[in-house]
Amino acid sequence: MLSYLGWIVAAFLAGVLFMLLYQQRRPTLQRRVFQMGIFAGRSYAEILEAMDAPQTETRRADGRTLRTWRNRDYSISLLFDGREMCLGVEDEGK
C-alpha cells in the first residue's frame, strides 16, 4: 500500500513539473498577439494557427463575427467579415 501511494505522489509531482515547464515555453497570449503584428487582412485560419481557439464567438446580424481570446491578464477581440477575413481589433485590454 505504501509503495502504491509513493507512485501516486511521484506521478502527481511529475505532472506538476511537466505543467510548469510547458507554461514557461509557451508564449503568453499577449506575446503571441505582439508577434502577429497587424491583424487586419489576415484570415481566421492564419490567426487560429498562431493563437489557438477563441474563448467566445459572437455572430452579428450583419454577418460579421466577433471572436475574443483571453487569459487571466489580457484579452483581445477581433472582428471578422463573412469571408473569415479579419477587419481589425475591436477591443483589447488587461
mmCIF file with all atom_site columns, C-alpha atoms in Angstrom:
data_model
loop_
_atom_site.group_PDB
_atom_site.id
_atom_site.type_symbol
_atom_site.label_atom_id
_atom_site.label_alt_id
_atom_site.label_comp_id
_atom_site.label_asym_id
_atom_site.label_entity_id
_atom_site.label_seq_id
_atom_site.pdbx_PDB_ins_code
_atom_site.Cartn_x
_atom_site.Cartn_y
_atom_site.Cartn_z
_atom_site.occupancy
_atom_site.B_iso_or_equiv
_atom_site.pdbx_formal_charge
_atom_site.auth_seq_id
_atom_site.auth_comp_id
_atom_site.auth_asym_id
_atom_site.auth_atom_id
_atom_site.pdbx_PDB_model_num
ATOM 1  C CA . MET A 1 1  ? 0.000   0.000  0.000   1.00 0.00 ? 1  MET A CA 1
ATOM 2  C CA . LEU A 1 2  ? 2.820   2.398  0.862   1.00 0.00 ? 2  LEU A CA 1
ATOM 3  C CA . SER A 1 3  ? 4.594   1.819  -2.470  1.00 0.00 ? 3  SER A CA 1
ATOM 4  C CA . TYR A 1 4  ? 1.298   2.422  -4.294  1.00 0.00 ? 4  TYR A CA 1
ATOM 5  C CA . LEU A 1 5  ? 0.941   5.762  -2.516  1.00 0.00 ? 5  LEU A CA 1
ATOM 6  C CA . GLY A 1 6  ? 4.531   6.599  -3.455  1.00 0.00 ? 6  GLY A CA 1
ATOM 7  C CA . TRP A 1 7  ? 3.731   6.077  -7.148  1.00 0.00 ? 7  TRP A CA 1
ATOM 8  C CA . ILE A 1 8  ? 0.706   8.356  -6.875  1.00 0.00 ? 8  ILE A CA 1
ATOM 9  C CA . VAL A 1 9  ? 2.788   11.117 -5.285  1.00 0.00 ? 9  VAL A CA 1
ATOM 10 C CA . ALA A 1 10 ? 5.540   10.665 -7.902  1.00 0.00 ? 10 ALA A CA 1
ATOM 11 C CA . ALA A 1 11 ? 3.021   10.863 -10.761 1.00 0.00 ? 11 ALA A CA 1
ATOM 12 C CA . PHE A 1 12 ? 1.468   13.993 -9.274  1.00 0.00 ? 12 PHE A CA 1
ATOM 13 C CA . LEU A 1 13 ? 4.861   15.694 -8.915  1.00 0.00 ? 13 LEU A CA 1
ATOM 14 C CA . ALA A 1 14 ? 5.839   14.703 -12.456 1.00 0.00 ? 14 ALA A CA 1
ATOM 15 C CA . GLY A 1 15 ? 2.589   16.211 -13.745 1.00 0.00 ? 15 GLY A CA 1
ATOM 16 C CA . VAL A 1 16 ? 3.170   19.469 -11.885 1.00 0.00 ? 16 VAL A CA 1
ATOM 17 C CA . LEU A 1 17 ? 6.749   19.657 -13.182 1.00 0.00 ? 17 LEU A CA 1
ATOM 18 C CA . PHE A 1 18 ? 5.607   18.993 -16.757 1.00 0.00 ? 18 PHE A CA 1
ATOM 19 C CA . MET A 1 19 ? 2.925   21.679 -16.472 1.00 0.00 ? 19 MET A CA 1
ATOM 20 C CA . LEU A 1 20 ? 5.408   24.263 -15.176 1.00 0.00 ? 20 LEU A CA 1
ATOM 21 C CA . LEU A 1 21 ? 7.884   23.510 -17.962 1.00 0.00 ? 21 LEU A CA 1
ATOM 22 C CA . TYR A 1 22 ? 5.145   23.655 -20.606 1.00 0.00 ? 22 TYR A CA 1
ATOM 23 C CA . GLN A 1 23 ? 3.873   27.015 -19.363 1.00 0.00 ? 23 GLN A CA 1
ATOM 24 C CA . GLN A 1 24 ? 7.342   28.548 -19.428 1.00 0.00 ? 24 GLN A CA 1
ATOM 25 C CA . ARG A 1 25 ? 7.986   27.511 -23.041 1.00 0.00 ? 25 ARG A CA 1
ATOM 26 C CA . ARG A 1 26 ? 4.650   28.612 -24.433 1.00 0.00 ? 26 ARG A CA 1
ATOM 27 C CA . PRO A 1 27 ? 4.459   32.346 -25.142 1.00 0.00 ? 27 PRO A CA 1
ATOM 28 C CA . THR A 1 28 ? 1.746   34.276 -23.359 1.00 0.00 ? 28 THR A CA 1
ATOM 29 C CA . LEU A 1 29 ? -1.323  35.406 -25.274 1.00 0.00 ? 29 LEU A CA 1
ATOM 30 C CA . GLN A 1 30 ? -0.088  38.991 -25.226 1.00 0.00 ? 30 GLN A CA 1
ATOM 31 C CA . ARG A 1 31 ? 3.304   37.956 -26.649 1.00 0.00 ? 31 ARG A CA 1
ATOM 32 C CA . ARG A 1 32 ? 1.635   35.913 -29.417 1.00 0.00 ? 32 ARG A CA 1
ATOM 33 C CA . VAL A 1 33 ? -0.530  38.929 -30.312 1.00 0.00 ? 33 VAL A CA 1
ATOM 34 C CA . PHE A 1 34 ? 2.566   41.142 -30.420 1.00 0.00 ? 34 PHE A CA 1
ATOM 35 C CA . GLN A 1 35 ? 4.399   38.627 -32.629 1.00 0.00 ? 35 GLN A CA 1
ATOM 36 C CA . MET A 1 36 ? 1.481   38.527 -35.090 1.00 0.00 ? 36 MET A CA 1
ATOM 37 C CA . GLY A 1 37 ? 1.691   42.263 -35.682 1.00 0.00 ? 37 GLY A CA 1
ATOM 38 C CA . ILE A 1 38 ? -1.178  43.634 -37.781 1.00 0.00 ? 38 ILE A CA 1
ATOM 39 C CA . PHE A 1 39 ? -4.340  41.516 -37.835 1.00 0.00 ? 39 PHE A CA 1
ATOM 40 C CA . ALA A 1 40 ? -6.382  43.341 -40.471 1.00 0.00 ? 40 ALA A CA 1
ATOM 41 C CA . GLY A 1 41 ? -6.363  41.415 -43.741 1.00 0.00 ? 41 GLY A CA 1
ATOM 42 C CA . ARG A 1 42 ? -5.325  38.086 -42.199 1.00 0.00 ? 42 ARG A CA 1
ATOM 43 C CA . SER A 1 43 ? -7.564  35.039 -42.472 1.00 0.00 ? 43 SER A CA 1
ATOM 44 C CA . TYR A 1 44 ? -9.169  33.414 -39.450 1.00 0.00 ? 44 TYR A CA 1
ATOM 45 C CA . ALA A 1 45 ? -7.253  30.202 -40.218 1.00 0.00 ? 45 ALA A CA 1
ATOM 46 C CA . GLU A 1 46 ? -3.943  32.077 -40.096 1.00 0.00 ? 46 GLU A CA 1
ATOM 47 C CA . ILE A 1 47 ? -4.808  33.714 -36.775 1.00 0.00 ? 47 ILE A CA 1
ATOM 48 C CA . LEU A 1 48 ? -6.159  30.459 -35.353 1.00 0.00 ? 48 LEU A CA 1
ATOM 49 C CA . GLU A 1 49 ? -2.866  28.727 -36.147 1.00 0.00 ? 49 GLU A CA 1
ATOM 50 C CA . ALA A 1 50 ? -0.924  31.272 -34.100 1.00 0.00 ? 50 ALA A CA 1
ATOM 51 C CA . MET A 1 51 ? -3.382  31.890 -31.266 1.00 0.00 ? 51 MET A CA 1
ATOM 52 C CA . ASP A 1 52 ? -5.431  28.713 -30.684 1.00 0.00 ? 52 ASP A CA 1
ATOM 53 C CA . ALA A 1 53 ? -9.221  28.746 -30.468 1.00 0.00 ? 53 ALA A CA 1
ATOM 54 C CA . PRO A 1 54 ? -11.021 31.831 -29.130 1.00 0.00 ? 54 PRO A CA 1
ATOM 55 C CA . GLN A 1 55 ? -12.931 31.643 -25.855 1.00 0.00 ? 55 GLN A CA 1
ATOM 56 C CA . THR A 1 56 ? -16.033 33.307 -27.293 1.00 0.00 ? 56 THR A CA 1
ATOM 57 C CA . GLU A 1 57 ? -17.578 33.885 -30.725 1.00 0.00 ? 57 GLU A CA 1
ATOM 58 C CA . THR A 1 58 ? -20.473 36.247 -31.340 1.00 0.00 ? 58 THR A CA 1
ATOM 59 C CA . ARG A 1 59 ? -22.259 36.348 -34.706 1.00 0.00 ? 59 ARG A CA 1
ATOM 60 C CA . ARG A 1 60 ? -23.700 39.706 -35.594 1.00 0.00 ? 60 ARG A CA 1
ATOM 61 C CA . ALA A 1 61 ? -26.804 40.334 -37.684 1.00 0.00 ? 61 ALA A CA 1
ATOM 62 C CA . ASP A 1 62 ? -24.708 41.841 -40.489 1.00 0.00 ? 62 ASP A CA 1
ATOM 63 C CA . GLY A 1 63 ? -22.774 38.569 -40.943 1.00 0.00 ? 63 GLY A CA 1
ATOM 64 C CA . ARG A 1 64 ? -19.644 39.653 -39.135 1.00 0.00 ? 64 ARG A CA 1
ATOM 65 C CA . THR A 1 65 ? -18.212 37.638 -36.237 1.00 0.00 ? 65 THR A CA 1
ATOM 66 C CA . LEU A 1 66 ? -16.537 38.941 -33.090 1.00 0.00 ? 66 LEU A CA 1
ATOM 67 C CA . ARG A 1 67 ? -14.046 36.484 -31.591 1.00 0.00 ? 67 ARG A CA 1
ATOM 68 C CA . THR A 1 68 ? -12.401 37.010 -28.217 1.00 0.00 ? 68 THR A CA 1
ATOM 69 C CA . TRP A 1 69 ? -9.243  35.456 -26.838 1.00 0.00 ? 69 TRP A CA 1
ATOM 70 C CA . ARG A 1 70 ? -8.481  35.934 -23.165 1.00 0.00 ? 70 ARG A CA 1
ATOM 71 C CA . ASN A 1 71 ? -6.393  34.688 -20.321 1.00 0.00 ? 71 ASN A CA 1
ATOM 72 C CA . ARG A 1 72 ? -6.163  35.900 -16.752 1.00 0.00 ? 72 ARG A CA 1
ATOM 73 C CA . ASP A 1 73 ? -4.302  39.139 -17.507 1.00 0.00 ? 73 ASP A CA 1
ATOM 74 C CA . TYR A 1 74 ? -5.024  40.022 -21.151 1.00 0.00 ? 74 TYR A CA 1
ATOM 75 C CA . SER A 1 75 ? -7.812  39.879 -23.735 1.00 0.00 ? 75 SER A CA 1
ATOM 76 C CA . ILE A 1 76 ? -8.247  40.805 -27.380 1.00 0.00 ? 76 ILE A CA 1
ATOM 77 C CA . SER A 1 77 ? -11.370 40.830 -29.566 1.00 0.00 ? 77 SER A CA 1
ATOM 78 C CA . LEU A 1 78 ? -11.067 40.658 -33.346 1.00 0.00 ? 78 LEU A CA 1
ATOM 79 C CA . LEU A 1 79 ? -13.814 41.351 -35.865 1.00 0.00 ? 79 LEU A CA 1
ATOM 80 C CA . PHE A 1 80 ? -14.136 39.115 -38.946 1.00 0.00 ? 80 PHE A CA 1
ATOM 81 C CA . ASP A 1 81 ? -16.209 39.574 -42.088 1.00 0.00 ? 81 ASP A CA 1
ATOM 82 C CA . GLY A 1 82 ? -18.374 36.917 -43.743 1.00 0.00 ? 82 GLY A CA 1
ATOM 83 C CA . ARG A 1 83 ? -15.362 35.536 -45.648 1.00 0.00 ? 83 ARG A CA 1
ATOM 84 C CA . GLU A 1 84 ? -13.479 34.995 -42.355 1.00 0.00 ? 84 GLU A CA 1
ATOM 85 C CA . MET A 1 85 ? -11.020 37.816 -43.016 1.00 0.00 ? 85 MET A CA 1
ATOM 86 C CA . CYS A 1 86 ? -10.013 39.951 -40.045 1.00 0.00 ? 86 CYS A CA 1
ATOM 87 C CA . LEU A 1 87 ? -11.235 43.529 -40.150 1.00 0.00 ? 87 LEU A CA 1
ATOM 88 C CA . GLY A 1 88 ? -9.145  44.550 -37.143 1.00 0.00 ? 88 GLY A CA 1
ATOM 89 C CA . VAL A 1 89 ? -9.052  44.790 -33.376 1.00 0.00 ? 89 VAL A CA 1
ATOM 90 C CA . GLU A 1 90 ? -12.425 45.583 -31.813 1.00 0.00 ? 90 GLU A CA 1
ATOM 91 C CA . ASP A 1 91 ? -11.234 45.636 -28.185 1.00 0.00 ? 91 ASP A CA 1
ATOM 92 C CA . GLU A 1 92 ? -8.014  44.976 -26.290 1.00 0.00 ? 92 GLU A CA 1
ATOM 93 C CA . GLY A 1 93 ? -7.283  45.191 -22.604 1.00 0.00 ? 93 GLY A CA 1
ATOM 94 C CA . LYS A 1 94 ? -5.704  43.907 -19.466 1.00 0.00 ? 94 LYS A CA 1
#
